[in-house]
Amino acid sequence: MKHTFSVLVENRAGVLSRIAGLFARRAFNIESLAVGITEDPAFSRVTIVAEGSDYTVEQVEKQLNKLIDVIKVRTINPAELISRELVLIKVNAGQTERSDIMNIAEIMDAKILDISRATMTLELADTSERIDLFTELLRPFAIREIARTGTVALQKGTDTISVKK
Amino acid sequence: MITGAQAMVKCLESEGVEVVFGYPGAAICPFYDSLTASAIHHILVRQEQNGGHSANGYARIANKPGVCIATSGPGATNLITALATAYMDSIPMVAITGQVATDVLGRDVFQEADITGAAEPFTKHSYLVKDVNELPRVFKEAFYIAATGRPGPVLIDVPVDIQRRELSKEFKYPDQVQIIGYKPSIKGHNLQIKKVADALSNAKKPLICVGGGAFAAEGHEMVRRLAEEYNIPAISTMMGIGVFPSSHPLYMGMLGMHGVKHANQIVREADLLMIIGARVGDRAVSSPDVISPNTTIVHIDIDPAEIGKNIGTTIPLVGDCRTVIHQLIEHCNSHNRPGDFSEWTQYVRGLRDTYTPDTSPREYGINPKYFLRRLSEKMPDDAVYVADVGQNQIWSANHIRIRKGRFLTSGGMGTMGYSVPAAIGAKLADPKREVIAGCGDGSFQMQMMELATICQDQVGVKIIIFRNRKLGMVKEIQKKSYGSRYIATSLEGDPNFTVLASAYGIPSESIKASEEIDGAIERLLSANGPFVLECVVDPEESSI
Ligand SMILES: Cc1ncc(C[n+]2csc(CCOP(=O)(O)OP(=O)(O)O)c2C)c(N)n1
Ligand SMILES: [Mg+2]
């Protein structure tokens, strides 16, 4: 099963390598990882999506918590999860394909960022599954290049995962 | 203003550090230069790994972090085995390494090694100091992190230019640490305490299994009190040897692959197993079916990550074992005192008493098991025995009898070459105590350069070498599992160890017959300084 971990860390050199090293060392598989600064620039939030059993989840949480730079670890309950990834896709688009691609973009709520004689570059921010779908829909047009971020996530409602509390 | 190097020394002084173990080099020279003005006693080891092991032995007897020092590059990488050894056994240590200057960091200059990166899996935490003003905070945190919670080694890597640079503010050693992400829980959760107390009052056949964590929390007396208060029998892992005196009426010996049969048998029969400060690693419990599925398992540990890692746990209890067990006893005494376990206790004691160690003389060489039992009888009550790795470790674990002393060994890592340097550290931590290192002929040769350290600083440790001319434990594996196809386990090229000892001016003796044992032990123990005793052992002698 897939799990989304939200990890608050001190914004210091070496933190990311400690986290990545821990996953590698303990044979936990990372599907995606995204890091960015939080509302307080002293802290960063690392969002990790990883595959594993309940045992793995428990160990990931506990081992992450042992890292001194890690302030808080939370596994986000799937029912509470709001998540987004960002993808940029450059697809072959000559005159004949353009309108079909624009149709797909419209249905998927994607943006067209760039257009040239032979290509179009599209942007979509959505859940991982919808981005997979979008990619599949564009595949018949011959995708030239994809750049995709890891998942970032928050919980629904008023609850936060923050340094205080 | 003072320099970074002076600040480093002041930090150590502020921590009350009296002895450090190290080996210099260019990148740590400013620090060493400042050490000339300090009363801190520096022990020059003969290899950095041994400096780490000495700090380890020191920490375990002094009950505070041991300090070791190395230069950048090869000095630092030589430390890694010692860091890993301390990490696996949760020993508090602060390692200080020199590093190349900050303006060339990352350019692969002479003697540059990314030591914080390389040691990452083997340290509780590490620092690469890039601002000289951070030194006091970093040292304060390092000592705090090393010693609290689940103890472990912390590394401080200090570039040479940072050591030379002047602080821009007045040196002030912080009184407190502020680490948001590090708050080890000391007290046990009341609800969990109650659950454990209930389990104990429902139990008919409870058993305590204690590990090295009990010493970390200085909780060994509390564990003993728990056993005595309610008449609960106990076994230990290798790291937990010495929590109970070997002949304690409730102590049944060491469990596991190399433990005693009856200890493993009662683990299977117990209906409540209380694991205290132990990881329950694969050497202790090799497969899950060793423990019956009907057994209630209570796991008391300061590290929540240990609970459920190796063994399924019915009732987890996180906290410092001394505090938590105290809470448990209070709760039991005021709410529900457990029942009477005397029938069970008598039964397990009966099993233990049917065990008679094989102390018969051998045709060739001495019987190491008998030797260790004789040594135990004659050594002072509070002696520290440091066991190395190999068959000799198993002989020592099962046959050294601890009264008020300690049994130190590299349990988690099984690092050959641990005993002599660790014994040096232990002796310096408590010079009045008798400290004895017991090692194999193979392991001795991984550490024999430390005889020079012993001479230079007049460290009166006693060394026993069990000489079977083999890497005995590996040979035993080859015999059992590889059709006796022996390879790379014969030590035919070895020198004469007594001649070697005399080259250092250390008195020594070699024995190979039972009749010689008592006299040799007498001379070993009465020697005023170091002593080397070689015991010739039959290469066919088995571990158990
Ligand atoms: C540094 C290191 N290298 C290799 C091993 C693997 N090993 C475990 S026991 C052993 C043999 C030890 O030989 P010796 O010190 O003579 O002890 P004996 O078993 O003969 O008592 C070896 C090589 C180890 N534990 N540590
Ligand atoms: Mg040997």
mmCIF file of N, CA, C and O in Angstrom, chain A residues 10 12 17-18 21-22 25-26 43 55 58-59 62-63 65-71 163, chain B residues 87 120-121 124-127 137 145 150 179-182 303-310:
data_model
loop_
_atom_site.group_PDB
_atom_site.id
_atom_site.type_symbol
_atom_site.label_atom_id
_atom_site.label_comp_id
_atom_site.label_asym_id
_atom_site.label_seq_id
_atom_site.Cartn_x
_atom_site.Cartn_y
_atom_site.Cartn_z
ATOM 1 N N GLU A 10 14.304 20.503 10.497
ATOM 2 C CA GLU A 10 15.055 21.755 10.613
ATOM 3 C C GLU A 10 15.683 22.023 9.253
ATOM 4 O O GLU A 10 16.202 21.117 8.603
ATOM 5 N N ARG A 12 18.375 22.605 7.558
ATOM 6 C CA ARG A 12 19.832 22.603 7.699
ATOM 7 C C ARG A 12 20.465 21.741 6.631
ATOM 8 O O ARG A 12 19.824 20.816 6.121
ATOM 9 N N SER A 17 20.030 14.303 3.003
ATOM 10 C CA SER A 17 20.858 13.115 2.804
ATOM 11 C C SER A 17 20.640 12.119 3.945
ATOM 12 O O SER A 17 20.660 10.913 3.743
ATOM 13 N N ARG A 18 20.373 12.626 5.142
ATOM 14 C CA ARG A 18 20.080 11.717 6.254
ATOM 15 C C ARG A 18 18.780 10.959 6.014
ATOM 16 O O ARG A 18 18.687 9.764 6.258
ATOM 17 N N GLY A 21 19.281 8.564 3.088
ATOM 18 C CA GLY A 21 20.143 7.467 3.547
ATOM 19 C C GLY A 21 19.375 6.485 4.405
ATOM 20 O O GLY A 21 19.533 5.272 4.282
ATOM 21 N N LEU A 22 18.527 7.011 5.253
ATOM 22 C CA LEU A 22 17.745 6.143 6.133
ATOM 23 C C LEU A 22 16.820 5.228 5.330
ATOM 24 O O LEU A 22 16.716 4.035 5.590
ATOM 25 N N ARG A 25 19.014 2.587 3.576
ATOM 26 C CA ARG A 25 19.619 1.664 4.525
ATOM 27 C C ARG A 25 18.620 0.663 5.080
ATOM 28 O O ARG A 25 18.919 -0.483 5.306
ATOM 29 N N ARG A 26 17.420 1.129 5.322
ATOM 30 C CA ARG A 26 16.429 0.259 5.941
ATOM 31 C C ARG A 26 15.566 -0.416 4.884
ATOM 32 O O ARG A 26 14.520 -0.980 5.198
ATOM 33 N N PHE A 43 12.202 26.002 9.069
ATOM 34 C CA PHE A 43 11.802 24.603 8.908
ATOM 35 C C PHE A 43 11.395 24.290 7.477
ATOM 36 O O PHE A 43 10.887 25.149 6.774
ATOM 37 N N TYR A 55 4.004 -2.683 8.992
ATOM 38 C CA TYR A 55 5.270 -2.782 9.714
ATOM 39 C C TYR A 55 6.244 -1.722 9.204
ATOM 40 O O TYR A 55 6.878 -1.009 9.965
ATOM 41 N N GLU A 58 5.320 1.819 10.315
ATOM 42 C CA GLU A 58 5.650 2.052 11.714
ATOM 43 C C GLU A 58 7.154 2.289 11.861
ATOM 44 O O GLU A 58 7.594 3.215 12.537
ATOM 45 N N GLN A 59 7.947 1.458 11.193
ATOM 46 C CA GLN A 59 9.394 1.606 11.274
ATOM 47 C C GLN A 59 9.866 2.923 10.642
ATOM 48 O O GLN A 59 10.722 3.594 11.185
ATOM 49 N N LYS A 62 9.119 5.706 13.065
ATOM 50 C CA LYS A 62 9.969 5.676 14.253
ATOM 51 C C LYS A 62 11.414 6.007 13.924
ATOM 52 O O LYS A 62 12.080 6.735 14.658
ATOM 53 N N GLN A 63 11.902 5.467 12.827
ATOM 54 C CA GLN A 63 13.296 5.734 12.465
ATOM 55 C C GLN A 63 13.477 7.200 12.069
ATOM 56 O O GLN A 63 14.476 7.817 12.397
ATOM 57 N N ASN A 65 11.768 9.657 13.217
ATOM 58 C CA ASN A 65 11.696 10.411 14.462
ATOM 59 C C ASN A 65 13.014 10.396 15.227
ATOM 60 O O ASN A 65 13.287 11.289 16.026
ATOM 61 N N LYS A 66 13.818 9.359 14.999
ATOM 62 C CA LYS A 66 15.106 9.283 15.704
ATOM 63 C C LYS A 66 16.116 10.286 15.159
ATOM 64 O O LYS A 66 17.080 10.619 15.834
ATOM 65 N N LEU A 67 15.931 10.725 13.914
ATOM 66 C CA LEU A 67 16.870 11.711 13.378
ATOM 67 C C LEU A 67 16.692 13.007 14.159
ATOM 68 O O LEU A 67 15.571 13.480 14.350
ATOM 69 N N ILE A 68 17.804 13.541 14.605
ATOM 70 C CA ILE A 68 17.749 14.711 15.486
ATOM 71 C C ILE A 68 17.118 15.917 14.770
ATOM 72 O O ILE A 68 16.412 16.707 15.382
ATOM 73 N N ASP A 69 17.376 16.044 13.466
ATOM 74 C CA ASP A 69 16.849 17.185 12.713
ATOM 75 C C ASP A 69 15.369 17.070 12.397
ATOM 76 O O ASP A 69 14.763 18.026 11.921
ATOM 77 N N VAL A 70 14.818 15.891 12.612
ATOM 78 C CA VAL A 70 13.401 15.697 12.305
ATOM 79 C C VAL A 70 12.572 16.124 13.503
ATOM 80 O O VAL A 70 12.798 15.676 14.620
ATOM 81 N N ILE A 71 11.609 17.011 13.256
ATOM 82 C CA ILE A 71 10.814 17.542 14.362
ATOM 83 C C ILE A 71 9.506 16.784 14.509
ATOM 84 O O ILE A 71 9.061 16.515 15.604
ATOM 85 N N VAL A 163 5.181 22.851 13.977
ATOM 86 C CA VAL A 163 6.208 22.679 14.997
ATOM 87 C C VAL A 163 5.596 22.741 16.390
ATOM 88 O O VAL A 163 5.934 21.957 17.261
ATOM 89 N N TYR B 87 27.879 2.462 18.120
ATOM 90 C CA TYR B 87 26.495 2.692 17.696
ATOM 91 C C TYR B 87 25.643 1.453 17.947
ATOM 92 O O TYR B 87 24.543 1.537 18.497
ATOM 93 N N GLU B 120 27.519 8.451 8.636
ATOM 94 C CA GLU B 120 26.099 8.722 8.867
ATOM 95 C C GLU B 120 25.330 7.505 9.415
ATOM 96 O O GLU B 120 24.611 7.619 10.407
ATOM 97 N N PRO B 121 25.510 6.323 8.811
ATOM 98 C CA PRO B 121 24.740 5.183 9.337
ATOM 99 C C PRO B 121 25.199 4.709 10.713
ATOM 100 O O PRO B 121 24.549 3.872 11.311
ATOM 101 N N LYS B 124 24.773 8.624 16.015
ATOM 102 C CA LYS B 124 23.452 9.077 16.433
ATOM 103 C C LYS B 124 23.172 10.443 15.807
ATOM 104 O O LYS B 124 22.054 10.745 15.428
ATOM 105 N N HIS B 125 24.236 11.238 15.695
ATOM 106 C CA HIS B 125 24.112 12.532 15.044
ATOM 107 C C HIS B 125 25.517 12.998 14.676
ATOM 108 O O HIS B 125 26.499 12.490 15.210
ATOM 109 N N SER B 126 25.603 13.975 13.769
ATOM 110 C CA SER B 126 26.935 14.494 13.453
ATOM 111 C C SER B 126 26.855 15.961 13.071
ATOM 112 O O SER B 126 25.782 16.471 12.712
ATOM 113 N N TYR B 127 27.997 16.621 13.183
ATOM 114 C CA TYR B 127 28.087 18.049 12.865
ATOM 115 C C TYR B 127 29.306 18.294 12.001
ATOM 116 O O TYR B 127 30.380 17.758 12.266
ATOM 117 N N ARG B 137 27.785 25.695 21.101
ATOM 118 C CA ARG B 137 26.471 25.058 20.989
ATOM 119 C C ARG B 137 26.611 23.612 20.496
ATOM 120 O O ARG B 137 26.015 22.686 21.038
ATOM 121 N N ILE B 145 23.357 14.819 23.364
ATOM 122 C CA ILE B 145 22.740 13.794 22.514
ATOM 123 C C ILE B 145 23.403 12.437 22.745
ATOM 124 O O ILE B 145 22.744 11.408 22.826
ATOM 125 N N ARG B 150 18.511 7.018 24.043
ATOM 126 C CA ARG B 150 19.319 5.837 23.753
ATOM 127 C C ARG B 150 20.709 6.347 23.396
ATOM 128 O O ARG B 150 20.887 6.992 22.360
ATOM 129 N N ILE B 179 17.009 21.723 21.421
ATOM 130 C CA ILE B 179 16.895 20.928 20.196
ATOM 131 C C ILE B 179 15.431 20.520 20.059
ATOM 132 O O ILE B 179 14.953 19.671 20.795
ATOM 133 N N ILE B 180 14.733 21.163 19.129
ATOM 134 C CA ILE B 180 13.281 20.931 19.041
ATOM 135 C C ILE B 180 12.976 19.483 18.693
ATOM 136 O O ILE B 180 12.005 18.930 19.162
ATOM 137 N N GLY B 181 13.817 18.872 17.854
ATOM 138 C CA GLY B 181 13.492 17.537 17.356
ATOM 139 C C GLY B 181 13.998 16.420 18.246
ATOM 140 O O GLY B 181 13.974 15.264 17.836
ATOM 141 N N TYR B 182 14.464 16.739 19.450
ATOM 142 C CA TYR B 182 15.043 15.680 20.283
ATOM 143 C C TYR B 182 14.576 15.807 21.716
ATOM 144 O O TYR B 182 15.062 16.646 22.464
ATOM 145 N N ASP B 303 14.031 3.472 23.318
ATOM 146 C CA ASP B 303 13.936 3.776 21.892
ATOM 147 C C ASP B 303 12.669 3.154 21.315
ATOM 148 O O ASP B 303 12.597 1.948 21.140
ATOM 149 N N PRO B 304 11.653 3.977 21.009
ATOM 150 C CA PRO B 304 10.405 3.409 20.500
ATOM 151 C C PRO B 304 10.613 2.594 19.231
ATOM 152 O O PRO B 304 9.854 1.667 18.953
ATOM 153 N N ALA B 305 11.652 2.908 18.471
ATOM 154 C CA ALA B 305 11.879 2.196 17.211
ATOM 155 C C ALA B 305 12.288 0.743 17.442
ATOM 156 O O ALA B 305 12.202 -0.079 16.538
ATOM 157 N N GLU B 306 12.771 0.417 18.637
ATOM 158 C CA GLU B 306 13.135 -0.972 18.906
ATOM 159 C C GLU B 306 11.918 -1.831 19.163
ATOM 160 O O GLU B 306 11.949 -3.043 18.995
ATOM 161 N N ILE B 307 10.845 -1.185 19.599
ATOM 162 C CA ILE B 307 9.659 -1.954 19.958
ATOM 163 C C ILE B 307 8.943 -2.386 18.693
ATOM 164 O O ILE B 307 8.597 -1.570 17.856
ATOM 165 N N GLY B 308 8.794 -3.682 18.556
ATOM 166 C CA GLY B 308 8.143 -4.217 17.362
ATOM 167 C C GLY B 308 9.074 -4.382 16.183
ATOM 168 O O GLY B 308 8.671 -4.837 15.136
ATOM 169 N N LYS B 309 10.353 -4.002 16.323
ATOM 170 C CA LYS B 309 11.272 -4.114 15.182
ATOM 171 C C LYS B 309 11.663 -5.567 14.943
ATOM 172 O O LYS B 309 11.605 -6.044 13.821
ATOM 173 N N ASN B 310 12.086 -6.241 15.994
ATOM 174 C CA ASN B 310 12.542 -7.619 15.841
ATOM 175 C C ASN B 310 11.591 -8.642 16.425
ATOM 176 O O ASN B 310 11.680 -9.815 16.125
#
